[in-house]
Amino acid sequence: MSVRSARYYFYLKDVLLLSLTAFGGPQVFLAMVLDTMVRKRGYIREQELWELNALCQILPGPTSTQTISAIGYRIGGPILAYLSLFVWILPATLLMISAAFLIDYLQENTPGALSFAKFIQPMAIGFIIYAARQTIFKMVKTTEASILMMFSTFISFFYNSPFIFPILLLVGGVTTSLKYRNQPKEEGDKKLVISWANFYLWGGILIFAAVLGAITKNQSVLLFENFYRNGSLIFGGGQVLVPYLFTEFVEFKKFLTSQEFLTGYAISQGIPGPTFSISSYVGALSMRDYGVTGLLLGGFIAAAGIFLPGTFLIFFVIRFWDQLKKYRPVRAALEGINAVSCGMLIAAAYLLFEPLDANAFNILAIIGTYLLLQFTKLSSPLIIAVGVLAGIGYNWFF
């Protein structure tokens, strides 16, 4: 084995270890990447890591997954990048498909099977409220952003169609891009040299899937298009994906019940790896009518659809990012896009609460989860495990 091959092998081994141990969201993920891949292994420099992560944050798609892919690209080019993508998403994808199998089996064979989720369903809303607070404090810092956030919340709540989200993102980005003069000027050559291959690949698949789905009406194709489109539009991380998936697959298409969705979201908070893995759960249950094959196929189709667009886009932009970031309108547009994403997240929390009974039990479970996340150091998996055990115990005694 050559030195280069050994380096690639150890990198993929580190990615696998990360995929099995990275509990706790993007902050924990970044800390682990910094410790393992920068300080211990020296795959890239610390400054490179921060720049790559910043780039991934302003692109649609799963930030952690894009960061892993971008590091792989820097080390060994496209092949290593795609291998690292596969290794990173596989464990979480398999776990969420397994969760979909379990939920489907229990509901088919055991009356009241989701009683174990009595606590974790309202707890899932507590997780979303906590994520919304964290995101808002990080991304909404001006009066204009606050107004856009409230506007987005209102529209997302009353017009909760999957087709309204891209329009809101466009309006938000254009609105704040007009304030580009407030952005500091960047010195240097602004001439862009762009290789369009990955952009054409991203756009070509998007259009081809949409046209093929419209012609054939094949559910597998339509499912891939749904997730590929969502993966092309999500700014702000896994928590922002929630309103998209809930609106499209629960309210619009009714492939899942709100109870099933909340249970899956709570489970996804208790496993390692990318938070976008909830897509595999939603995709699997969306094709449960086709039996075991449908569950498996739906889960993997959803994973491919949600993760590929962001990967194509990071490969496209990484080549000319140093020039692009000097353009002030580009940086200014991010403020509006992030503010709109925060508004969607607020609306999602309320829309997910609507199907639950507005009783003291559910309200206390939501508030208690939020307080545990905000004021203690308990990990998300531990909180979810306690919720599951409490649900089993409640069902046993009452």
Coordinates of C-alpha atoms in Angstrom, one line a residue:
M1 CA 0.0 0.0 0.0
S2 CA 1.4 3.4 -1.0
V3 CA 1.7 6.3 1.4
R4 CA -1.1 8.1 -0.4
S5 CA -3.4 5.0 -0.3
A6 CA -2.7 4.6 3.4
R7 CA -3.5 8.2 4.1
Y8 CA -6.9 7.8 2.3
Y9 CA -7.6 4.6 4.2
F10 CA -7.0 6.3 7.6
Y11 CA -9.1 9.2 6.6
L12 CA -12.1 7.0 5.7
K13 CA -11.5 5.1 9.0
D14 CA -11.7 8.4 10.9
V15 CA -14.8 9.4 9.0
L16 CA -16.5 6.1 10.0
L17 CA -15.5 6.6 13.6
L18 CA -16.9 10.1 13.5
S19 CA -20.2 8.8 12.0
L20 CA -20.6 6.4 14.9
T21 CA -19.7 8.8 17.7
A22 CA -20.7 12.3 16.6
F23 CA -23.7 12.8 18.9
G24 CA -25.1 16.3 19.6
G25 CA -25.4 18.2 16.4
P26 CA -23.1 20.4 14.3
Q27 CA -21.2 22.1 17.2
V28 CA -20.1 18.7 18.6
F29 CA -19.3 17.5 15.0
L30 CA -17.0 20.5 14.4
A31 CA -15.2 20.1 17.7
M32 CA -14.6 16.4 16.9
V33 CA -13.3 17.2 13.4
L34 CA -11.0 19.9 14.8
D35 CA -9.6 17.5 17.3
T36 CA -9.2 14.4 15.1
M37 CA -8.7 15.7 11.5
V38 CA -6.8 18.9 12.2
R39 CA -4.8 18.5 15.4
K40 CA -4.2 14.7 15.6
R41 CA -4.0 13.7 11.9
G42 CA -3.1 17.0 10.2
Y43 CA -5.3 16.4 7.1
I44 CA -5.9 20.1 6.7
R45 CA -5.0 23.3 8.6
E46 CA -7.4 24.8 11.2
Q47 CA -7.9 27.9 9.1
E48 CA -8.9 25.7 6.2
L49 CA -11.4 23.9 8.3
W50 CA -13.1 27.2 9.4
E51 CA -13.2 28.5 5.8
L52 CA -14.6 25.2 4.4
N53 CA -17.3 25.1 7.2
A54 CA -18.2 28.8 6.5
L55 CA -18.6 28.0 2.8
C56 CA -20.8 25.0 3.6
Q57 CA -23.0 27.1 5.9
I58 CA -23.9 29.5 3.1
L59 CA -24.8 26.8 0.6
P60 CA -28.0 24.8 0.7
G61 CA -27.7 21.3 2.0
P62 CA -26.4 19.4 5.0
T63 CA -23.5 21.5 6.4
S64 CA -21.7 18.7 8.3
T65 CA -21.9 16.3 5.3
Q66 CA -20.7 19.0 2.9
T67 CA -17.8 19.8 5.3
I68 CA -16.7 16.1 5.4
S69 CA -17.0 15.9 1.6
A70 CA -15.0 19.1 1.1
I71 CA -12.2 17.8 3.4
G72 CA -12.1 14.6 1.4
Y73 CA -12.0 16.6 -1.8
R74 CA -9.0 18.7 -0.5
I75 CA -7.1 15.5 0.5
G76 CA -7.8 13.2 -2.4
G77 CA -10.1 14.7 -5.0
P78 CA -13.6 13.7 -6.1
I79 CA -13.3 10.0 -5.6
L80 CA -12.2 10.3 -1.9
A81 CA -14.9 12.9 -1.4
Y82 CA -17.7 10.6 -2.6
L83 CA -16.3 7.8 -0.5
S84 CA -16.2 9.9 2.6
L85 CA -19.8 11.0 1.9
F86 CA -20.9 7.4 1.7
V87 CA -19.1 6.4 4.8
W88 CA -20.4 9.4 6.8
I89 CA -24.1 9.0 6.0
L90 CA -24.4 5.1 5.9
P91 CA -24.7 4.4 9.7
A92 CA -27.3 7.0 10.4
T93 CA -29.2 6.1 7.2
L94 CA -29.3 2.4 8.2
L95 CA -30.4 3.3 11.8
M96 CA -33.3 5.6 10.6
I97 CA -34.4 3.0 8.0
S98 CA -34.4 0.4 10.8
A99 CA -36.5 2.8 12.9
A100 CA -39.0 3.1 10.1
F101 CA -39.2 -0.7 9.9
L102 CA -39.8 -0.9 13.7
I103 CA -42.5 1.8 13.7
D104 CA -44.3 0.2 10.7
Y105 CA -44.1 -3.2 12.2
L106 CA -45.4 -2.1 15.6
Q107 CA -48.3 -0.2 14.2
E108 CA -49.3 -3.2 12.0
N109 CA -49.0 -5.8 14.7
T110 CA -49.5 -4.1 18.0
P111 CA -52.4 -1.9 18.9
G112 CA -51.3 1.4 20.6
A113 CA -47.7 0.6 19.6
L114 CA -46.5 4.2 19.7
S115 CA -47.5 4.5 23.3
F116 CA -43.7 4.2 24.1
A117 CA -43.5 7.6 22.2
K118 CA -45.9 9.3 24.6
F119 CA -43.2 11.4 26.0
I120 CA -40.8 11.7 23.0
Q121 CA -43.4 13.2 20.7
P122 CA -43.9 16.4 22.7
M123 CA -40.1 16.3 23.5
A124 CA -39.4 16.5 19.8
I125 CA -41.1 19.9 19.8
G126 CA -38.9 20.9 22.7
F127 CA -35.8 20.0 20.6
I128 CA -37.2 22.2 17.7
I129 CA -37.8 25.2 20.0
Y130 CA -34.3 24.9 21.4
A131 CA -32.8 24.7 17.8
A132 CA -34.9 27.7 16.8
R133 CA -33.6 29.8 19.7
Q134 CA -30.0 28.8 19.0
T135 CA -30.4 29.6 15.3
I136 CA -32.2 32.9 15.8
F137 CA -29.6 34.2 18.2
K138 CA -26.9 33.2 15.8
M139 CA -28.5 34.5 12.5
V140 CA -30.9 37.3 13.3
K141 CA -29.1 40.4 14.3
T142 CA -30.7 43.4 12.5
T143 CA -34.1 45.0 12.4
E144 CA -34.5 43.9 8.7
A145 CA -33.7 40.3 9.5
S146 CA -36.2 40.3 12.4
I147 CA -39.0 41.7 10.1
L148 CA -38.1 39.0 7.5
M149 CA -38.2 36.3 10.1
M150 CA -41.7 37.4 11.3
F151 CA -42.9 37.7 7.7
S152 CA -41.6 34.2 7.0
T153 CA -43.2 32.8 10.1
F154 CA -46.6 34.2 9.2
I155 CA -46.5 33.0 5.6
S156 CA -45.1 29.6 6.5
F157 CA -47.9 29.1 9.0
F158 CA -50.9 30.1 6.9
Y159 CA -49.6 29.0 3.5
N160 CA -47.8 25.8 4.4
S161 CA -47.2 24.5 0.9
P162 CA -43.8 23.0 -0.1
F163 CA -43.8 25.4 -3.1
I164 CA -43.9 28.6 -0.9
F165 CA -40.5 27.9 0.7
P166 CA -38.2 28.6 -2.3
I167 CA -40.1 31.8 -3.0
L168 CA -39.6 33.0 0.6
L169 CA -35.9 32.2 0.4
L170 CA -35.6 34.1 -2.8
V171 CA -37.5 37.1 -1.4
G172 CA -35.3 37.1 1.7
G173 CA -32.0 36.9 -0.2
V174 CA -32.9 39.6 -2.7
T175 CA -34.2 41.9 0.1
T176 CA -31.0 42.0 2.1
S177 CA -28.7 41.9 -1.0
L178 CA -29.9 45.4 -1.7
K179 CA -28.0 46.5 1.4
Y180 CA -24.7 45.2 0.1
R181 CA -23.0 48.6 0.7
N182 CA -23.1 47.8 4.5
Q183 CA -20.8 44.9 3.9
P184 CA -17.0 45.6 4.2
K185 CA -15.1 45.7 1.0
E186 CA -12.7 42.8 0.2
E187 CA -9.4 43.6 -1.5
G188 CA -8.1 41.5 -4.3
D189 CA -8.9 40.3 -7.8
K190 CA -12.6 39.8 -8.3
K191 CA -12.4 38.0 -11.6
L192 CA -14.2 34.8 -11.4
V193 CA -13.0 31.7 -13.2
I194 CA -15.8 29.1 -13.0
S195 CA -15.9 25.5 -13.9
W196 CA -19.5 24.7 -14.5
A197 CA -19.5 20.9 -14.7
N198 CA -20.8 20.2 -11.2
F199 CA -23.4 22.9 -11.5
Y200 CA -24.7 21.4 -14.7
L201 CA -24.7 18.0 -13.0
W202 CA -26.8 19.4 -10.1
G203 CA -29.2 21.2 -12.3
G204 CA -29.4 18.5 -14.9
I205 CA -30.5 15.9 -12.3
L206 CA -33.0 18.3 -10.8
I207 CA -34.7 18.9 -14.1
F208 CA -34.4 15.3 -15.3
A209 CA -36.0 14.0 -12.1
A210 CA -38.8 16.5 -12.2
V211 CA -39.6 15.8 -15.9
L212 CA -39.3 12.0 -15.5
G213 CA -41.5 12.1 -12.4
A214 CA -44.2 14.2 -14.1
I215 CA -44.2 11.8 -17.1
T216 CA -44.1 8.4 -15.4
K217 CA -45.8 9.3 -12.1
N218 CA -43.5 6.6 -10.6
Q219 CA -43.4 7.0 -6.9
S220 CA -39.7 6.1 -6.6
V221 CA -38.8 8.8 -9.1
L222 CA -41.2 11.3 -7.5
L223 CA -39.8 10.6 -4.1
F224 CA -36.2 11.1 -5.3
E225 CA -37.3 14.5 -6.9
N226 CA -39.0 15.6 -3.7
F227 CA -35.9 15.0 -1.6
Y228 CA -33.4 16.2 -4.2
R229 CA -35.4 19.5 -4.5
N230 CA -35.5 19.9 -0.7
G231 CA -31.8 19.1 -0.5
S232 CA -31.2 21.9 -3.0
L233 CA -33.2 24.5 -1.0
I234 CA -32.3 23.9 2.7
F235 CA -30.3 26.7 4.3
G236 CA -29.5 26.5 8.0
G237 CA -28.9 22.9 8.8
G238 CA -31.0 19.9 9.8
Q239 CA -33.4 21.7 12.0
V240 CA -34.6 23.9 9.0
L241 CA -35.3 20.7 7.1
V242 CA -38.1 19.8 9.5
P243 CA -40.8 22.3 8.2
Y244 CA -40.1 21.2 4.6
L245 CA -40.5 17.5 5.3
F246 CA -43.5 18.0 7.6
T247 CA -45.3 20.2 5.2
E248 CA -44.7 18.0 2.1
F249 CA -45.0 14.5 3.5
V250 CA -47.4 14.9 6.4
E251 CA -49.7 17.8 5.6
F252 CA -49.5 17.9 1.8
K253 CA -49.1 14.2 0.7
K254 CA -50.2 12.5 4.0
F255 CA -47.6 9.7 3.6
L256 CA -46.9 9.9 7.4
T257 CA -49.0 10.9 10.4
S258 CA -47.8 13.8 12.6
Q259 CA -47.4 11.2 15.4
E260 CA -45.1 9.1 13.2
F261 CA -43.1 12.2 12.1
L262 CA -42.6 13.4 15.6
T263 CA -41.5 10.0 16.8
G264 CA -39.0 9.8 13.9
Y265 CA -37.6 13.3 14.6
A266 CA -37.1 12.5 18.2
I267 CA -35.3 9.2 17.3
S268 CA -33.0 11.2 14.9
Q269 CA -31.9 13.4 17.8
G270 CA -30.7 10.4 19.6
I271 CA -28.4 8.9 17.0
P272 CA -24.9 9.9 15.8
G273 CA -24.1 11.3 12.3
P274 CA -25.9 13.8 10.1
T275 CA -29.2 15.3 11.3
F276 CA -30.5 15.1 7.7
S277 CA -30.8 11.3 8.2
I278 CA -34.4 11.8 9.3
S279 CA -35.0 11.9 5.5
S280 CA -34.4 8.2 5.3
Y281 CA -37.0 7.5 7.9
V282 CA -39.6 9.7 6.1
G283 CA -38.7 8.2 2.7
A284 CA -39.0 4.6 4.0
L285 CA -42.4 5.2 5.5
S286 CA -43.5 7.0 2.4
M287 CA -43.1 3.7 0.4
R288 CA -44.4 1.3 3.1
D289 CA -47.3 0.2 0.8
Y290 CA -44.7 -1.6 -1.3
G291 CA -43.7 -3.9 1.6
V292 CA -40.1 -4.5 2.8
T293 CA -38.7 -3.7 -0.6
G294 CA -40.5 -0.4 -0.6
L295 CA -39.3 0.5 2.9
L296 CA -35.7 -0.2 2.0
L297 CA -35.9 1.5 -1.4
G298 CA -37.6 4.6 0.0
G299 CA -35.0 5.0 2.7
F300 CA -32.0 4.8 0.3
I301 CA -33.7 7.0 -2.3
A302 CA -34.4 9.7 0.3
A303 CA -30.8 9.5 1.4
A304 CA -29.5 9.9 -2.1
G305 CA -31.9 12.7 -2.9
I306 CA -31.2 14.7 0.2
F307 CA -27.4 14.4 0.3
L308 CA -26.3 14.6 -3.3
P309 CA -27.4 18.2 -4.2
G310 CA -25.3 19.7 -1.4
T311 CA -22.3 17.6 -2.5
F312 CA -22.6 18.7 -6.1
L313 CA -22.9 22.3 -5.1
I314 CA -19.9 22.3 -2.7
F315 CA -17.8 20.7 -5.5
F316 CA -19.0 23.4 -7.8
V317 CA -18.4 26.4 -5.5
I318 CA -15.2 25.3 -3.7
R319 CA -13.1 25.9 -6.9
F320 CA -13.9 29.7 -7.0
W321 CA -15.0 30.4 -3.4
D322 CA -12.1 32.7 -2.7
Q323 CA -13.2 35.0 -5.5
L324 CA -16.9 34.7 -4.9
K325 CA -16.8 35.7 -1.2
K326 CA -15.4 39.1 -2.2
Y327 CA -18.8 40.1 -3.7
R328 CA -20.7 42.1 -1.2
P329 CA -24.2 41.3 -2.6
V330 CA -23.5 37.6 -2.1
R331 CA -22.6 38.0 1.5
A332 CA -25.5 40.4 2.1
A333 CA -28.1 38.0 0.7
L334 CA -27.2 35.4 3.3
E335 CA -28.7 37.6 6.1
G336 CA -32.1 37.4 4.5
I337 CA -31.9 33.7 3.6
N338 CA -31.0 32.9 7.2
A339 CA -33.7 35.1 8.6
V340 CA -36.4 33.4 6.4
S341 CA -35.1 30.0 7.5
C342 CA -35.5 31.0 11.2
G343 CA -39.1 32.0 10.5
M344 CA -39.8 28.6 8.9
L345 CA -38.4 27.0 12.0
I346 CA -40.7 28.9 14.3
A347 CA -43.8 28.0 12.2
A348 CA -42.7 24.4 12.2
A349 CA -42.7 24.2 16.0
Y350 CA -46.3 25.4 16.1
L351 CA -47.5 23.3 13.2
L352 CA -46.0 20.2 14.8
F353 CA -47.7 21.0 18.1
E354 CA -51.2 21.5 16.5
P355 CA -52.0 17.7 16.2
L356 CA -51.0 17.1 19.8
D357 CA -53.5 17.6 22.6
A358 CA -52.9 21.0 24.3
N359 CA -52.9 19.4 27.8
A360 CA -50.6 20.0 30.7
F361 CA -48.7 16.8 30.1
N362 CA -47.6 17.7 26.6
I363 CA -46.8 21.3 27.5
L364 CA -44.7 20.2 30.5
A365 CA -42.8 17.7 28.4
I366 CA -42.0 20.4 25.8
I367 CA -40.9 22.9 28.4
G368 CA -39.0 20.3 30.4
T369 CA -37.0 19.1 27.3
Y370 CA -36.2 22.7 26.4
L371 CA -34.9 23.5 29.9
L372 CA -32.8 20.3 30.0
L373 CA -31.2 21.3 26.7
Q374 CA -30.7 24.9 27.7
F375 CA -29.5 24.6 31.3
T376 CA -27.9 21.2 31.6
K377 CA -25.1 19.3 29.9
L378 CA -27.2 16.2 29.4
S379 CA -26.7 14.8 25.9
S380 CA -29.6 14.5 23.4
P381 CA -29.4 10.7 23.2
L382 CA -29.7 10.4 27.0
I383 CA -32.7 12.8 27.1
I384 CA -34.4 10.7 24.3
A385 CA -33.6 7.5 26.1
V386 CA -35.1 8.8 29.3
G387 CA -38.2 9.8 27.4
V388 CA -38.6 6.4 25.8
L389 CA -38.2 4.6 29.2
A390 CA -40.7 7.0 30.8
G391 CA -43.2 6.3 28.0
I392 CA -42.8 2.5 28.5
G393 CA -43.1 2.9 32.2
Y394 CA -46.2 5.0 31.9
N395 CA -47.8 2.6 29.5
W396 CA -47.0 -0.3 31.8
F397 CA -48.5 1.2 35.0
F398 CA -51.4 3.1 33.5

